[in-house]
mmCIF file of C-alpha atoms in Angstrom:
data_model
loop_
_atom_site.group_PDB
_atom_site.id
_atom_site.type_symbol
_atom_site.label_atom_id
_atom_site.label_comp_id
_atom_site.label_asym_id
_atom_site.label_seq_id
_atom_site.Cartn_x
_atom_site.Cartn_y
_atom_site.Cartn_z
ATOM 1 C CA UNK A 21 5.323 -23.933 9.805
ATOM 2 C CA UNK A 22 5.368 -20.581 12.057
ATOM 3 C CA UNK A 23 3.523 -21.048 15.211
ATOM 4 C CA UNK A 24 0.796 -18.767 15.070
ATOM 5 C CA UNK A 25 -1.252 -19.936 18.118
ATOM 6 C CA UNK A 26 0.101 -17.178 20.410
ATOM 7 C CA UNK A 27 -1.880 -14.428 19.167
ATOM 8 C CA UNK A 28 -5.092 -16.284 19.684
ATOM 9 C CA UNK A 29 -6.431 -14.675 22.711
ATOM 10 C CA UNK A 30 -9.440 -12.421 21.849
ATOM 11 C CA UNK A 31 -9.500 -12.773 18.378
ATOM 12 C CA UNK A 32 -13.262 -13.857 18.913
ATOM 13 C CA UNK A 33 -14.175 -10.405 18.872
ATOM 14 C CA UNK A 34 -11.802 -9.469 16.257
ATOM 15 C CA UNK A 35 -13.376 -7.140 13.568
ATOM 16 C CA UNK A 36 -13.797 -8.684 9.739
ATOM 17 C CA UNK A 37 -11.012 -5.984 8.984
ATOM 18 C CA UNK A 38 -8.467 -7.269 11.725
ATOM 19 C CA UNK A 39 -9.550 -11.186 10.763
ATOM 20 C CA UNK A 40 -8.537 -10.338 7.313
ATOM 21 C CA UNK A 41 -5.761 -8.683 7.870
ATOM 22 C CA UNK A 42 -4.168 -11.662 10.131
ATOM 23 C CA UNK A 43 -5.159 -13.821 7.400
ATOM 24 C CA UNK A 44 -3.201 -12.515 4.991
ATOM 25 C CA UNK A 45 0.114 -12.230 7.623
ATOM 26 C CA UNK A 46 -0.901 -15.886 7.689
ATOM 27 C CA UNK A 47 -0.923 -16.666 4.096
ATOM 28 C CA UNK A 48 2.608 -14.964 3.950
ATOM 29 C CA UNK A 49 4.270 -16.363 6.252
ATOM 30 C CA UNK A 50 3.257 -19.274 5.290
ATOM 31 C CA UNK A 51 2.311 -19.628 1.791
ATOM 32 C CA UNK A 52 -0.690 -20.682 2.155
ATOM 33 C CA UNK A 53 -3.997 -20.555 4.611
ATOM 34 C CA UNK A 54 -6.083 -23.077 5.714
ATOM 35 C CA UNK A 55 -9.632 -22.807 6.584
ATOM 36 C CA UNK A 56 -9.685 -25.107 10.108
ATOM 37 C CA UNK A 57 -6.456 -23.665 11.114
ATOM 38 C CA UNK A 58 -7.447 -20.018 10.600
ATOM 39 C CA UNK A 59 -10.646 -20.387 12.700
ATOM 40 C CA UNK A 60 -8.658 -22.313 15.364
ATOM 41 C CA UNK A 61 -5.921 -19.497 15.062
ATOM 42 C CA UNK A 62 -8.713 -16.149 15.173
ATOM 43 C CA UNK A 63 -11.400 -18.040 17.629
ATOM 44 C CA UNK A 64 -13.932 -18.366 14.867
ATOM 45 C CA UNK A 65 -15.960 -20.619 12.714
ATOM 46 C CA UNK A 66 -14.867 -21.920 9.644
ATOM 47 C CA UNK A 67 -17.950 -20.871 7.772
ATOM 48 C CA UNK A 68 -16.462 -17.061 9.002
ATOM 49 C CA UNK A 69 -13.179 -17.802 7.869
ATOM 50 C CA UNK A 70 -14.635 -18.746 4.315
ATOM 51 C CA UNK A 71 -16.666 -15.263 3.762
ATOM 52 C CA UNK A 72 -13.025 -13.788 4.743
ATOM 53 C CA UNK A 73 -11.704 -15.317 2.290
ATOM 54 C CA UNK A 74 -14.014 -14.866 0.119
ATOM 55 C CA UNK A 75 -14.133 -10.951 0.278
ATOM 56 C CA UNK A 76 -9.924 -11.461 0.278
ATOM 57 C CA UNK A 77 -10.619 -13.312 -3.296
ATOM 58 C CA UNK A 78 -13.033 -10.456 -4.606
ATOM 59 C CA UNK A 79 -10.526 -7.840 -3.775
ATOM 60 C CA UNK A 80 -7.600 -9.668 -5.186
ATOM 61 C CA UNK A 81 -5.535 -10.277 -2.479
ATOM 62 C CA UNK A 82 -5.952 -14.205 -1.934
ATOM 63 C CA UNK A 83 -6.809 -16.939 -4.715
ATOM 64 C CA UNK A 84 -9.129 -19.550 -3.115
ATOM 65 C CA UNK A 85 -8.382 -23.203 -3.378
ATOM 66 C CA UNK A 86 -9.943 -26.670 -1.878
ATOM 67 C CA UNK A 87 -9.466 -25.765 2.182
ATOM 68 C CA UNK A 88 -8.426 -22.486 2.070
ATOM 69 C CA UNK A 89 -6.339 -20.229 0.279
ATOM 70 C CA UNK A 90 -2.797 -19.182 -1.537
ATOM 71 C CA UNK A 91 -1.178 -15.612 -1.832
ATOM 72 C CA UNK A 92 -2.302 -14.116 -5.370
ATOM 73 C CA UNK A 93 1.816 -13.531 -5.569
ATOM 74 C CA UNK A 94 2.068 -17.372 -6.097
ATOM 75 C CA UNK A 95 0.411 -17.352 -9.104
ATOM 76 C CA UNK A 96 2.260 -14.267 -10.281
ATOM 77 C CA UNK A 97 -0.396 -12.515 -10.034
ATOM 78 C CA UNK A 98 -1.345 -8.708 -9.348
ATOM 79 C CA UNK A 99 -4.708 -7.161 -8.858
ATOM 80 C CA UNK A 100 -6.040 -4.393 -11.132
ATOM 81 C CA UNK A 101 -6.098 -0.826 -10.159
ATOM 82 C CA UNK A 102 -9.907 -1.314 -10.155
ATOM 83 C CA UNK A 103 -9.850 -3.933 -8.014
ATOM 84 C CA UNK A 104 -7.458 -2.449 -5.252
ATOM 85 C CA UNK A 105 -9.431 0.730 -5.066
ATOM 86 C CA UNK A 106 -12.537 -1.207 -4.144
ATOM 87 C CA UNK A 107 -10.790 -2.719 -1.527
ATOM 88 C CA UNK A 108 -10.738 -1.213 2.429
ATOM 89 C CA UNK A 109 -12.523 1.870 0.162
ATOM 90 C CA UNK A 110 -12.828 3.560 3.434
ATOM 91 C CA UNK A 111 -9.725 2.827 5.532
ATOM 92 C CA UNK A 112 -7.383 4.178 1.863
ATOM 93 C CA UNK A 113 -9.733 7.599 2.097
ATOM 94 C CA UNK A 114 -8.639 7.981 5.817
ATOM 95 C CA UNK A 115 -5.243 7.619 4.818
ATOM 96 C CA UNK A 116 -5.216 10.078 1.884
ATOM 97 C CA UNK A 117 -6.830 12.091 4.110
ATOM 98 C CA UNK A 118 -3.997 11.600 6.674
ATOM 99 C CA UNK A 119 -1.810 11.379 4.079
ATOM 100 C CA UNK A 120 -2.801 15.790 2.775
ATOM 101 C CA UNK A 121 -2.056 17.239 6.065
ATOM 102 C CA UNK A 122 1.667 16.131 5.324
ATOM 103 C CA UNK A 123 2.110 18.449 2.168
ATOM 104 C CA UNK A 124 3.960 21.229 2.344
ATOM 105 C CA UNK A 125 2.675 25.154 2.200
ATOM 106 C CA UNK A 126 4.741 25.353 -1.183
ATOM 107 C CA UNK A 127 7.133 23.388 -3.109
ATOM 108 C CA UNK A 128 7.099 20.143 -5.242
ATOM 109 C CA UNK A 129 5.217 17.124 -4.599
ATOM 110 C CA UNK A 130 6.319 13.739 -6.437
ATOM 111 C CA UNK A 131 3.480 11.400 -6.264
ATOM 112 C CA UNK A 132 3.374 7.512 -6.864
ATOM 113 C CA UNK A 133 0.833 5.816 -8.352
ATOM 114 C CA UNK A 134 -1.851 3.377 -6.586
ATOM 115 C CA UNK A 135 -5.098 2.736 -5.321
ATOM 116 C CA UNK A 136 -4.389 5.023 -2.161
ATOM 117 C CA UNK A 137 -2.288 8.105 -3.762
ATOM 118 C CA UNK A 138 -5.048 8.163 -6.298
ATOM 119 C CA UNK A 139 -7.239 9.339 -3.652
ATOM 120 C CA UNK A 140 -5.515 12.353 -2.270
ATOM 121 C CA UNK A 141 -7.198 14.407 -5.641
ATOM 122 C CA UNK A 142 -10.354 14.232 -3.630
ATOM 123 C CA UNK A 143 -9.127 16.518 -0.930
ATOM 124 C CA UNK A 144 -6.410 18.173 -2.779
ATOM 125 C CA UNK A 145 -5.823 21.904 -1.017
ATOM 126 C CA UNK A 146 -6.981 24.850 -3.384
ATOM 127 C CA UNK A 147 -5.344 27.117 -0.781
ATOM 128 C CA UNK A 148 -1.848 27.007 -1.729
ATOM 129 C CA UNK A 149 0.528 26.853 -5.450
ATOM 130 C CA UNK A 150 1.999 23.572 -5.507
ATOM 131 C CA UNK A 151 4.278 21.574 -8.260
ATOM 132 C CA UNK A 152 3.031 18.162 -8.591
ATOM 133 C CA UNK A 153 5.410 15.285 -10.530
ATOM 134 C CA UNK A 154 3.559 11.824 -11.340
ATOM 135 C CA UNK A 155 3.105 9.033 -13.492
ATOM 136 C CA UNK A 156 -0.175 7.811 -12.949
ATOM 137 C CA UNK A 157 -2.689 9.057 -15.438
ATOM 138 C CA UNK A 158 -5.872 8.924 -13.251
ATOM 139 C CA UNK A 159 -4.043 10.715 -10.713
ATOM 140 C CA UNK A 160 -2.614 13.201 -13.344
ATOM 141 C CA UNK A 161 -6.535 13.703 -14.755
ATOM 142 C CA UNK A 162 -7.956 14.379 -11.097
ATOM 143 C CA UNK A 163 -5.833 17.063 -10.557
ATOM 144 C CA UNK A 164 -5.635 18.776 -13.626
ATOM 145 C CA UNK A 165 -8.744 21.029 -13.124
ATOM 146 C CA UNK A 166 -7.187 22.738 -10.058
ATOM 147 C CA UNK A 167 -5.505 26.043 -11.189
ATOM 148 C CA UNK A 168 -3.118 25.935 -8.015
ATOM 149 C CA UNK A 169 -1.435 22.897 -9.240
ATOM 150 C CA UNK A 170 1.919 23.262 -11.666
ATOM 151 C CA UNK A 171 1.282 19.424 -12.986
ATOM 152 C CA UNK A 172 3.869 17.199 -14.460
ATOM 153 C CA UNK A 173 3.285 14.061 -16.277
ATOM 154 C CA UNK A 174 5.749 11.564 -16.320
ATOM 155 C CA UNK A 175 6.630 9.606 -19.503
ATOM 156 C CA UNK A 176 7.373 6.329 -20.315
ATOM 157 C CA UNK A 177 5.509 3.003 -20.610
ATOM 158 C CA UNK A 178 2.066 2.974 -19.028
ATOM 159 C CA UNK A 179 0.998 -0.722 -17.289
ATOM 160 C CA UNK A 180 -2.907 -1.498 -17.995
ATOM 161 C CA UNK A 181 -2.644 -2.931 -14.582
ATOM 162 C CA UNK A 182 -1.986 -0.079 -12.700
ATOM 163 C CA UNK A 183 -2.239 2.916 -14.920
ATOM 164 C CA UNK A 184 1.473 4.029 -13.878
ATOM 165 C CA UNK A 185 4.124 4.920 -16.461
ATOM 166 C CA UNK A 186 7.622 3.153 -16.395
ATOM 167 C CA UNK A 187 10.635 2.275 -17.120
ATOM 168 C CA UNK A 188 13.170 3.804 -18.487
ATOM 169 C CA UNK A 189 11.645 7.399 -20.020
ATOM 170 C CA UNK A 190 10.130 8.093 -16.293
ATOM 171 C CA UNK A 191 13.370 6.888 -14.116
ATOM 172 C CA UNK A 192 15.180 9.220 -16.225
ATOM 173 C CA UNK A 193 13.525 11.960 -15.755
ATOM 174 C CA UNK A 194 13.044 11.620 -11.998
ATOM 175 C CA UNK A 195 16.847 11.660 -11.637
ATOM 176 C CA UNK A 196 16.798 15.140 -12.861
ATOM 177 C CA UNK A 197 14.638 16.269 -9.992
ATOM 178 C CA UNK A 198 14.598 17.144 -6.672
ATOM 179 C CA UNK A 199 11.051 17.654 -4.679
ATOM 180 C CA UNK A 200 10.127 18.249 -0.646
ATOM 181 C CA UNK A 201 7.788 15.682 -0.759
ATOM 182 C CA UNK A 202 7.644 12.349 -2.002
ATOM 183 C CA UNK A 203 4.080 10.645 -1.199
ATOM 184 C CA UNK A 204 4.116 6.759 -2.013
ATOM 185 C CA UNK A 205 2.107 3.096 -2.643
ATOM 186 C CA UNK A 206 3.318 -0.052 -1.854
ATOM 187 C CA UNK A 207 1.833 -3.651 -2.126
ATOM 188 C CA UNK A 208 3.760 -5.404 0.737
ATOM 189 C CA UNK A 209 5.790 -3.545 3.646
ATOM 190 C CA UNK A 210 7.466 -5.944 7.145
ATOM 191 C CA UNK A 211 9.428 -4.976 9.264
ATOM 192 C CA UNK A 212 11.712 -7.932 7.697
ATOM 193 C CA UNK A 213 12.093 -7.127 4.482
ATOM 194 C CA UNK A 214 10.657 -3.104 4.155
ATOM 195 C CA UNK A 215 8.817 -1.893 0.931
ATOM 196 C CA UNK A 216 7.913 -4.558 -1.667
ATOM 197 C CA UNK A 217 5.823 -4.185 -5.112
ATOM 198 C CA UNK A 218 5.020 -7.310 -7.487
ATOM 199 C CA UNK A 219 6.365 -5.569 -10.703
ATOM 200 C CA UNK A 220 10.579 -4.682 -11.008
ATOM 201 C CA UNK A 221 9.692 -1.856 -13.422
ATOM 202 C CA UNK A 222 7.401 0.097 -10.625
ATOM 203 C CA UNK A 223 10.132 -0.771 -8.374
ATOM 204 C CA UNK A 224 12.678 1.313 -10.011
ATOM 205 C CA UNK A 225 10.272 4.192 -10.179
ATOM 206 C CA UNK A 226 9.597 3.917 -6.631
ATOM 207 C CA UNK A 227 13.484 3.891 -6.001
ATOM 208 C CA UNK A 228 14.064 7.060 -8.462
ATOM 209 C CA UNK A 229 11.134 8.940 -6.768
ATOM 210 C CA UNK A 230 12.894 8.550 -3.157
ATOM 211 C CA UNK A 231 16.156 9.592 -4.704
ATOM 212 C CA UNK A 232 14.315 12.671 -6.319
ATOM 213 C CA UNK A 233 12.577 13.605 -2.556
ATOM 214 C CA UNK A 234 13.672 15.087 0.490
ATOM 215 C CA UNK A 235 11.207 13.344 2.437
ATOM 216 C CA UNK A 236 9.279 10.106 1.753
ATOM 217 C CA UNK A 237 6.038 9.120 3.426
ATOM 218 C CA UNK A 238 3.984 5.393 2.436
ATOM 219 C CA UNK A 239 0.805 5.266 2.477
ATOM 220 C CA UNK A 240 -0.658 1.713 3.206
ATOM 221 C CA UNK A 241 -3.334 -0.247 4.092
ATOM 222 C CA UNK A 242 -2.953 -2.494 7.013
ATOM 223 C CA UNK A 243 -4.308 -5.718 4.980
ATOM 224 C CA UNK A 244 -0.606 -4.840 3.483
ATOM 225 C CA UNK A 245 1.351 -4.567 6.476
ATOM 226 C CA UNK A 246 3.394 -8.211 7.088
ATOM 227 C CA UNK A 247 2.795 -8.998 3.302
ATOM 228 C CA UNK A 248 6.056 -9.352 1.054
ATOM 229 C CA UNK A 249 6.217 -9.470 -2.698
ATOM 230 C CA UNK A 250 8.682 -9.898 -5.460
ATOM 231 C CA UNK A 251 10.937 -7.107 -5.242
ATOM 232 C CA UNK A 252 11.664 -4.582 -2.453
ATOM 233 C CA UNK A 253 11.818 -0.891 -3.488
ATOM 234 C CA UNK A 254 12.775 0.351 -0.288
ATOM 235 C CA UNK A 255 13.997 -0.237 3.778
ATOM 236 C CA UNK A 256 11.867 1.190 6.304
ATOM 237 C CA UNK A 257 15.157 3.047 7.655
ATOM 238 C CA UNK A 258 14.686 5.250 3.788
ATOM 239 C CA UNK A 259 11.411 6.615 4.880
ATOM 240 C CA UNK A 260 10.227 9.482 6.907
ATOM 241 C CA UNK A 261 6.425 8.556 8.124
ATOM 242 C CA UNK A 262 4.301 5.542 7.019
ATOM 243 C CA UNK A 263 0.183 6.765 7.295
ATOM 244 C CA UNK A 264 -1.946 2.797 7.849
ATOM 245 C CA UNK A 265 -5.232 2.992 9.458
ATOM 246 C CA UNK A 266 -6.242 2.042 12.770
ATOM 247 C CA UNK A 267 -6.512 -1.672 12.324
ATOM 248 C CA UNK A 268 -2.540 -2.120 12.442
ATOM 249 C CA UNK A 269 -1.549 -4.254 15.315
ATOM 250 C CA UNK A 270 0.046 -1.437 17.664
ATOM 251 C CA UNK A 271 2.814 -4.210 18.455
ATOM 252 C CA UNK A 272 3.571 -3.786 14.630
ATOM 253 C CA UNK A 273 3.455 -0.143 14.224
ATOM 254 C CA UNK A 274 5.983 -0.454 17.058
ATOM 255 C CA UNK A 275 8.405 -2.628 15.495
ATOM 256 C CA UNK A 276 8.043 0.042 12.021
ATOM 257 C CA UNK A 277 8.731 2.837 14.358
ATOM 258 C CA UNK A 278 11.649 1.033 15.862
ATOM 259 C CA UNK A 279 13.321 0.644 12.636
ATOM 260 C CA UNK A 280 12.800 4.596 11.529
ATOM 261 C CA UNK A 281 9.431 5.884 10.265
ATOM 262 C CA UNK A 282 7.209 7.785 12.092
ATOM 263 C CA UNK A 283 4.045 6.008 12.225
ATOM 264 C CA UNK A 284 0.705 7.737 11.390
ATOM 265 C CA UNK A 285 -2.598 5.907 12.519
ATOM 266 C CA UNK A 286 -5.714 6.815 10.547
#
């Protein structure tokens, strides 16, 4: 088992946000967390560590079990879109917020689908025309009011889960684009092993979208930073600027920046 005793100092006064988000680098790494070593690891009690995990388990990222708890990817297993936009609510609406000062003054916009991206409608500019490509339908229904916005739905099979089209009808017609900007999710991104998503069907639309761009930012939460699922989409040497919030370990956003991306701190 990985040694994780040497990031122990000060983790007393971590925040419920950073405690969380080493618990889930823990369950990872590892497979699995347990409730006496995660206290001993972050400096707290274990009745702490159990409303962590607790709050992990209600926003789908951990499945509880007898002393402790198990990645929800071990029991092949993703959380609704419902679910993930209830989770760090306020840390994804930095991010999108982040995440709009990045588009361009004109040009076309390919935009994944996910709990974050869904939440750049909110502050969409009304001052400029722009072309927007996606295949997630809430996304799609936000921005439809705005008369600025040339809006393109992509086809294809749409997952309950996730409200995203796929396969092959939208990977198709993303290889006869080319945009500026390509804005997207991801469930899992290390430095190890880059971008990673549960499902191999949003992974190829993830892969045909940073064909179809000129420039790719991520946005992600730093709960998902150190977390790896089934199938990688992407290395962080193919994007351009990755937007977390501030609870990302700086030593992290280091290591992300050493292998290529900007990184963007909300």
């Amino acid at each position: 088992m990985p040694d994780h005793t040497s990031t122990t100092k000060g983790s007393g006064s971590l925040y419920a946000q950073e405690r969380q988000s080493r618990i889930l680098q823990i369950a990872a790494t590892d497979g699995r967390v347990e409730v006496a070593g995660a206290a001993e690891h972050l400096g707290v009690t274990p009745e702490t560590v159990r409303r962590d995990l607790k709050a992990l388990e209600s926003s789908g990222r951990l499945h509880r079990v007898h002393g402790g708890a198990i990645p929800v990817e071990k029991l092949d297993f993703e959380p609704t879109l419902a679910i993930r936009t209830q989770a760090q609510a306020d840390e994804k609406a930095r991010i999108a917020a982040a995440a709009l000062q990045l588009l361009p003054e004109e040009g076309t916009v390919i935009v994944d689908g996910g709990s974050t991206t869904a939440l750049l409608a909110e502050g969409f500019p009304r001052d400029r025309k722009l072309t927007v490509v996606t295949a997630s339908l809430p996304l799609a229904s936000a921005l439809l009011p705005l008369s600025n916005v040339s809006l393109h739905l992509l086809g294809g099979y749409v997952r309950a889960r996730t409200q995203t089209a796929v396969g092959d009808w939208a990977t198709a017609a993303l290889g006869e684009l080319y945009a500026d900007l390509a804005i997207l999710g991801t469930n899992g991104l290390s430095v190890e092993h880059g971008l990673t998503t549960p499902d191999q069907r949003e992974a190829s639309v993830k892969r045909a979208i940073m064909t179809a761009s000129r420039r790719r930012v991520v946005l992600v939460d730093s709960t998902k930073i150190g977390v790896d699922h089934f199938t990688r989409f992407a290395t962080l040497e193919q994007i351009d600027t990755v937007v977390t919030d501030s609870a990302a370990a700086a030593k992290t956003c280091n290591a992300i920046t050493a292998a290529g991306p900007e990184v963007i701190c909300a």
